[in-house]
């Protein structure tokens, strides 16, 4: 099973997660820009964060055999802070960079006027740069937030096929299915959607324009939820082709509209050993080509005083 997790916040995850994801079949991810728990108070903190997404995190993922992409935006939660309005001026600089495959995540959190203004700005940027856009729907008033989002998308002039409406559930999926936009679902241990509910939605609505992700942010979450959804699909009678479509081909098709997917299987994923002089390695480095059978010193025996430790 090959997996492209199209929405996962690896900044909040450990290297153990990368190892487990690779073992489960994850070969590519997209990491949307989001909030970091502690509120940011300056534009400069966003500049450093965006640099991390396009640089260090892409390097870190590659060390575990995973292609890393990202989306760039001022997230809905922090769009309400007037001190951060200048972040919008940074975005065009990052939206032209390699590995940036969409504008996002943008959308609604508390359904404020400030959030709507920023969402409209992001939709305009997506149209100007010819990029897809990833839209967050609110955790509260989800149906109303989704309806308003779709109204703004329609008014933006963006083709609906360039828009992924995320964090959907059984209440909102029908609204988006009728719009022509892509439908995104975050699979969580306790909240949002789970594997069983997701397979029921797929049985009702089919696999076209369906995107499944693990999100895996700061709270209780699971970066293997994409793989577990694939297993649940098989158990529910879906074919291997259905699983591959939902977990690989659909996210590839959506983000390929950016023209920047990094999925060349012939290229060495790991690449450089360091990023700007930094490595994820810790401790003494092993000799990459040790002598497998070193000769003992004269008069000594292997494993004795003159042998190797």
GROMACS .gro file of C-alpha atoms in nm:
model
  309
    1UNK     CA    1   0.000   0.000   0.000
    2UNK     CA    2   0.144   0.337  -0.104
    3UNK     CA    3   0.025   0.643   0.083
    4UNK     CA    4   0.037   1.017   0.023
    5UNK     CA    5  -0.079   1.189   0.344
    6UNK     CA    6  -0.212   1.517   0.203
    7UNK     CA    7  -0.252   1.705   0.533
    8UNK     CA    8  -0.019   1.626   0.822
    9UNK     CA    9   0.158   1.868   1.057
   10UNK     CA   10   0.497   1.702   1.088
   11UNK     CA   11   0.643   2.000   1.274
   12UNK     CA   12   0.454   1.865   1.576
   13UNK     CA   13   0.572   1.506   1.528
   14UNK     CA   14   0.887   1.309   1.614
   15UNK     CA   15   1.138   1.121   1.404
   16UNK     CA   16   0.983   0.799   1.539
   17UNK     CA   17   0.663   0.903   1.361
   18UNK     CA   18   0.851   0.940   1.032
   19UNK     CA   19   0.995   0.591   1.075
   20UNK     CA   20   0.655   0.439   1.154
   21UNK     CA   21   0.492   0.620   0.864
   22UNK     CA   22   0.749   0.491   0.617
   23UNK     CA   23   0.704   0.136   0.747
   24UNK     CA   24   0.326   0.172   0.696
   25UNK     CA   25   0.367   0.278   0.332
   26UNK     CA   26   0.377   0.658   0.350
   27UNK     CA   27   0.603   0.790   0.074
   28UNK     CA   28   0.487   1.150   0.043
   29UNK     CA   29   0.322   1.415   0.260
   30UNK     CA   30   0.191   1.769   0.239
   31UNK     CA   31   0.229   1.983   0.550
   32UNK     CA   32  -0.004   2.285   0.568
   33UNK     CA   33   0.106   2.597   0.752
   34UNK     CA   34  -0.089   2.620   1.080
   35UNK     CA   35  -0.077   2.761   1.430
   36UNK     CA   36   0.191   2.646   1.675
   37UNK     CA   37  -0.005   2.632   1.999
   38UNK     CA   38   0.173   2.927   2.157
   39UNK     CA   39   0.033   3.243   1.988
   40UNK     CA   40   0.283   3.421   1.765
   41UNK     CA   41   0.314   3.795   1.810
   42UNK     CA   42   0.541   3.908   1.525
   43UNK     CA   43   0.562   3.871   1.149
   44UNK     CA   44   0.922   3.755   1.181
   45UNK     CA   45   0.816   3.440   1.364
   46UNK     CA   46   0.610   3.342   1.058
   47UNK     CA   47   0.905   3.406   0.827
   48UNK     CA   48   1.118   3.164   1.027
   49UNK     CA   49   0.834   2.911   1.036
   50UNK     CA   50   0.778   2.927   0.660
   51UNK     CA   51   1.153   2.885   0.606
   52UNK     CA   52   1.136   2.573   0.823
   53UNK     CA   53   0.855   2.426   0.611
   54UNK     CA   54   1.032   2.476   0.280
   55UNK     CA   55   1.375   2.383   0.414
   56UNK     CA   56   1.445   2.192   0.732
   57UNK     CA   57   1.124   1.985   0.745
   58UNK     CA   58   1.163   1.883   0.382
   59UNK     CA   59   1.520   1.772   0.464
   60UNK     CA   60   1.412   1.589   0.780
   61UNK     CA   61   1.142   1.392   0.597
   62UNK     CA   62   1.386   1.296   0.321
   63UNK     CA   63   1.614   1.128   0.574
   64UNK     CA   64   1.334   0.876   0.629
   65UNK     CA   65   1.252   0.823   0.260
   66UNK     CA   66   0.945   1.051   0.252
   67UNK     CA   67   0.879   1.332   0.004
   68UNK     CA   68   0.773   1.648   0.186
   69UNK     CA   69   0.561   1.927   0.036
   70UNK     CA   70   0.390   2.216   0.208
   71UNK     CA   71   0.118   2.477   0.173
   72UNK     CA   72   0.165   2.838   0.285
   73UNK     CA   73  -0.088   3.076   0.441
   74UNK     CA   74  -0.183   3.280   0.748
   75UNK     CA   75  -0.394   3.026   0.936
   76UNK     CA   76  -0.755   3.112   1.035
   77UNK     CA   77  -0.692   3.109   1.410
   78UNK     CA   78  -0.418   3.373   1.391
   79UNK     CA   79  -0.590   3.573   1.118
   80UNK     CA   80  -0.777   3.750   1.399
   81UNK     CA   81  -0.460   3.910   1.544
   82UNK     CA   82  -0.405   4.256   1.389
   83UNK     CA   83  -0.035   4.238   1.477
   84UNK     CA   84   0.003   3.965   1.214
   85UNK     CA   85  -0.156   4.144   0.918
   86UNK     CA   86   0.190   4.186   0.766
   87UNK     CA   87   0.216   3.809   0.721
   88UNK     CA   88  -0.004   3.848   0.414
   89UNK     CA   89   0.272   4.054   0.252
   90UNK     CA   90   0.515   3.763   0.298
   91UNK     CA   91   0.303   3.506   0.120
   92UNK     CA   92   0.386   3.586  -0.246
   93UNK     CA   93   0.756   3.530  -0.170
   94UNK     CA   94   0.686   3.176  -0.051
   95UNK     CA   95   0.414   3.081  -0.298
   96UNK     CA   96   0.672   3.066  -0.579
   97UNK     CA   97   0.908   2.824  -0.401
   98UNK     CA   98   0.974   2.461  -0.493
   99UNK     CA   99   0.772   2.216  -0.286
  100UNK     CA  100   0.494   2.467  -0.212
  101UNK     CA  101   0.195   2.295  -0.371
  102UNK     CA  102  -0.101   2.505  -0.254
  103UNK     CA  103  -0.220   2.809  -0.061
  104UNK     CA  104  -0.334   2.700   0.283
  105UNK     CA  105  -0.454   2.617   0.518
  106UNK     CA  106  -0.699   2.905   0.513
  107UNK     CA  107  -1.068   2.930   0.601
  108UNK     CA  108  -1.272   2.977   0.917
  109UNK     CA  109  -1.207   2.911   1.283
  110UNK     CA  110  -1.448   3.137   1.476
  111UNK     CA  111  -1.637   3.273   1.173
  112UNK     CA  112  -1.516   3.634   1.218
  113UNK     CA  113  -1.501   3.919   0.968
  114UNK     CA  114  -1.122   3.916   0.993
  115UNK     CA  115  -1.110   3.546   0.900
  116UNK     CA  116  -1.337   3.601   0.602
  117UNK     CA  117  -1.125   3.891   0.478
  118UNK     CA  118  -0.809   3.680   0.500
  119UNK     CA  119  -0.980   3.383   0.331
  120UNK     CA  120  -1.081   3.602   0.037
  121UNK     CA  121  -0.723   3.731   0.015
  122UNK     CA  122  -0.590   3.375   0.004
  123UNK     CA  123  -0.836   3.276  -0.268
  124UNK     CA  124  -0.715   3.574  -0.472
  125UNK     CA  125  -0.352   3.470  -0.420
  126UNK     CA  126  -0.431   3.115  -0.532
  127UNK     CA  127  -0.590   3.244  -0.850
  128UNK     CA  128  -0.301   3.484  -0.920
  129UNK     CA  129  -0.036   3.215  -0.868
  130UNK     CA  130  -0.224   2.934  -1.041
  131UNK     CA  131  -0.215   2.722  -0.725
  132UNK     CA  132  -0.471   2.496  -0.559
  133UNK     CA  133  -0.605   2.607  -0.222
  134UNK     CA  134  -0.658   2.406   0.098
  135UNK     CA  135  -0.951   2.532   0.307
  136UNK     CA  136  -1.007   2.462   0.677
  137UNK     CA  137  -1.368   2.434   0.793
  138UNK     CA  138  -1.447   2.538   1.152
  139UNK     CA  139  -1.487   2.296   1.440
  140UNK     CA  140  -1.799   2.486   1.555
  141UNK     CA  141  -2.084   2.594   1.326
  142UNK     CA  142  -1.931   2.358   1.070
  143UNK     CA  143  -2.231   2.348   0.836
  144UNK     CA  144  -2.268   2.728   0.826
  145UNK     CA  145  -1.891   2.769   0.790
  146UNK     CA  146  -1.886   2.526   0.499
  147UNK     CA  147  -2.178   2.700   0.326
  148UNK     CA  148  -2.013   3.040   0.359
  149UNK     CA  149  -1.681   2.897   0.239
  150UNK     CA  150  -1.844   2.760  -0.075
  151UNK     CA  151  -2.010   3.098  -0.143
  152UNK     CA  152  -1.673   3.272  -0.123
  153UNK     CA  153  -1.508   3.009  -0.343
  154UNK     CA  154  -1.779   3.054  -0.606
  155UNK     CA  155  -1.734   3.433  -0.595
  156UNK     CA  156  -1.354   3.404  -0.627
  157UNK     CA  157  -1.358   3.275  -0.981
  158UNK     CA  158  -1.138   2.978  -0.890
  159UNK     CA  159  -1.237   2.653  -1.061
  160UNK     CA  160  -1.388   2.426  -0.793
  161UNK     CA  161  -1.146   2.152  -0.892
  162UNK     CA  162  -0.864   2.370  -0.759
  163UNK     CA  163  -1.017   2.381  -0.410
  164UNK     CA  164  -0.995   2.120  -0.133
  165UNK     CA  165  -1.247   2.173   0.149
  166UNK     CA  166  -1.107   1.990   0.450
  167UNK     CA  167  -1.222   1.856   0.791
  168UNK     CA  168  -1.557   1.746   0.651
  169UNK     CA  169  -1.798   1.503   0.814
  170UNK     CA  170  -2.136   1.341   0.740
  171UNK     CA  171  -2.314   1.675   0.788
  172UNK     CA  172  -2.104   1.874   0.540
  173UNK     CA  173  -1.986   1.626   0.277
  174UNK     CA  174  -2.302   1.657   0.070
  175UNK     CA  175  -2.264   2.035   0.042
  176UNK     CA  176  -1.914   2.000  -0.099
  177UNK     CA  177  -1.992   1.700  -0.319
  178UNK     CA  178  -2.247   1.912  -0.506
  179UNK     CA  179  -2.003   2.204  -0.544
  180UNK     CA  180  -1.739   2.026  -0.751
  181UNK     CA  181  -1.467   2.097  -0.493
  182UNK     CA  182  -1.249   1.821  -0.352
  183UNK     CA  183  -1.362   1.668  -0.023
  184UNK     CA  184  -1.112   1.627   0.262
  185UNK     CA  185  -1.150   1.421   0.581
  186UNK     CA  186  -0.922   1.420   0.886
  187UNK     CA  187  -0.917   1.083   1.065
  188UNK     CA  188  -0.861   1.112   1.442
  189UNK     CA  189  -0.868   0.880   1.745
  190UNK     CA  190  -1.141   1.070   1.932
  191UNK     CA  191  -1.271   1.365   1.729
  192UNK     CA  192  -1.362   1.456   1.369
  193UNK     CA  193  -1.385   1.131   1.164
  194UNK     CA  194  -1.278   0.774   1.233
  195UNK     CA  195  -1.202   0.487   0.994
  196UNK     CA  196  -1.545   0.326   1.019
  197UNK     CA  197  -1.734   0.647   0.954
  198UNK     CA  198  -1.499   0.724   0.665
  199UNK     CA  199  -1.565   0.395   0.490
  200UNK     CA  200  -1.940   0.456   0.527
  201UNK     CA  201  -1.901   0.797   0.360
  202UNK     CA  202  -1.699   0.639   0.077
  203UNK     CA  203  -1.969   0.378   0.023
  204UNK     CA  204  -2.232   0.648  -0.006
  205UNK     CA  205  -2.042   0.906  -0.211
  206UNK     CA  206  -1.780   0.700  -0.396
  207UNK     CA  207  -1.407   0.764  -0.427
  208UNK     CA  208  -1.399   1.053  -0.677
  209UNK     CA  209  -1.248   1.376  -0.535
  210UNK     CA  210  -1.211   1.209  -0.194
  211UNK     CA  211  -0.904   1.299   0.016
  212UNK     CA  212  -0.818   1.128   0.347
  213UNK     CA  213  -0.556   1.262   0.588
  214UNK     CA  214  -0.431   1.213   0.942
  215UNK     CA  215  -0.364   1.585   1.019
  216UNK     CA  216  -0.168   1.465   1.328
  217UNK     CA  217  -0.130   1.794   1.513
  218UNK     CA  218  -0.044   1.889   1.872
  219UNK     CA  219  -0.332   1.708   2.040
  220UNK     CA  220  -0.412   1.339   2.058
  221UNK     CA  221  -0.375   1.220   1.701
  222UNK     CA  222  -0.226   0.938   1.498
  223UNK     CA  223   0.002   0.979   1.194
  224UNK     CA  224  -0.088   0.625   1.084
  225UNK     CA  225  -0.459   0.696   1.041
  226UNK     CA  226  -0.425   0.699   0.662
  227UNK     CA  227  -0.288   0.343   0.667
  228UNK     CA  228  -0.557   0.236   0.914
  229UNK     CA  229  -0.824   0.384   0.687
  230UNK     CA  230  -0.683   0.179   0.399
  231UNK     CA  231  -0.710  -0.136   0.612
  232UNK     CA  232  -1.067  -0.045   0.707
  233UNK     CA  233  -1.154   0.005   0.339
  234UNK     CA  234  -1.025  -0.342   0.256
  235UNK     CA  235  -1.223  -0.493   0.545
  236UNK     CA  236  -1.535  -0.314   0.418
  237UNK     CA  237  -1.498  -0.471   0.073
  238UNK     CA  238  -1.322  -0.196  -0.121
  239UNK     CA  239  -1.072  -0.313  -0.382
  240UNK     CA  240  -0.697  -0.249  -0.380
  241UNK     CA  241  -0.755  -0.006  -0.667
  242UNK     CA  242  -1.007   0.187  -0.455
  243UNK     CA  243  -0.758   0.208  -0.169
  244UNK     CA  244  -0.481   0.325  -0.401
  245UNK     CA  245  -0.710   0.587  -0.552
  246UNK     CA  246  -0.807   0.738  -0.217
  247UNK     CA  247  -0.468   0.716  -0.047
  248UNK     CA  248  -0.240   0.794  -0.340
  249UNK     CA  249  -0.385   0.888  -0.677
  250UNK     CA  250  -0.640   1.141  -0.550
  251UNK     CA  251  -0.394   1.355  -0.349
  252UNK     CA  252  -0.143   1.330  -0.632
  253UNK     CA  253  -0.405   1.448  -0.881
  254UNK     CA  254  -0.509   1.741  -0.663
  255UNK     CA  255  -0.163   1.871  -0.574
  256UNK     CA  256  -0.020   1.798  -0.921
  257UNK     CA  257  -0.218   2.102  -1.035
  258UNK     CA  258   0.061   2.309  -0.876
  259UNK     CA  259   0.320   2.161  -1.114
  260UNK     CA  260   0.555   2.114  -0.816
  261UNK     CA  261   0.509   1.761  -0.685
  262UNK     CA  262   0.838   1.591  -0.596
  263UNK     CA  263   0.767   1.227  -0.673
  264UNK     CA  264   1.052   1.121  -0.903
  265UNK     CA  265   1.126   0.766  -0.789
  266UNK     CA  266   1.465   0.767  -0.966
  267UNK     CA  267   1.594   1.054  -0.753
  268UNK     CA  268   1.774   0.984  -0.425
  269UNK     CA  269   1.521   1.089  -0.161
  270UNK     CA  270   1.768   1.122   0.125
  271UNK     CA  271   1.991   1.362  -0.067
  272UNK     CA  272   2.231   1.573   0.139
  273UNK     CA  273   2.354   1.458   0.479
  274UNK     CA  274   2.300   1.800   0.636
  275UNK     CA  275   2.078   2.105   0.602
  276UNK     CA  276   2.273   2.431   0.633
  277UNK     CA  277   2.533   2.244   0.834
  278UNK     CA  278   2.283   2.071   1.062
  279UNK     CA  279   2.210   1.699   1.079
  280UNK     CA  280   1.947   1.490   1.252
  281UNK     CA  281   2.221   1.242   1.347
  282UNK     CA  282   2.327   1.220   1.711
  283UNK     CA  283   2.628   1.053   1.870
  284UNK     CA  284   2.944   0.918   1.710
  285UNK     CA  285   2.916   0.845   1.340
  286UNK     CA  286   2.991   0.492   1.226
  287UNK     CA  287   3.253   0.419   0.963
  288UNK     CA  288   3.046   0.386   0.643
  289UNK     CA  289   3.279   0.114   0.510
  290UNK     CA  290   3.445  -0.069   0.799
  291UNK     CA  291   3.689  -0.352   0.735
  292UNK     CA  292   3.475  -0.662   0.793
  293UNK     CA  293   3.768  -0.880   0.902
  294UNK     CA  294   4.054  -0.672   1.039
  295UNK     CA  295   4.382  -0.860   1.069
  296UNK     CA  296   4.514  -0.910   1.422
  297UNK     CA  297   4.839  -0.751   1.526
  298UNK     CA  298   5.154  -0.964   1.493
  299UNK     CA  299   5.171  -1.221   1.770
  300UNK     CA  300   4.815  -1.155   1.877
  301UNK     CA  301   4.488  -1.333   1.818
  302UNK     CA  302   4.159  -1.192   1.702
  303UNK     CA  303   3.953  -1.092   2.001
  304UNK     CA  304   4.265  -1.085   2.226
  305UNK     CA  305   4.461  -0.787   2.349
  306UNK     CA  306   4.560  -0.697   1.996
  307UNK     CA  307   4.214  -0.762   1.843
  308UNK     CA  308   3.914  -0.536   1.798
  309UNK     CA  309   3.686  -0.436   2.080
   0.00000   0.00000   0.00000
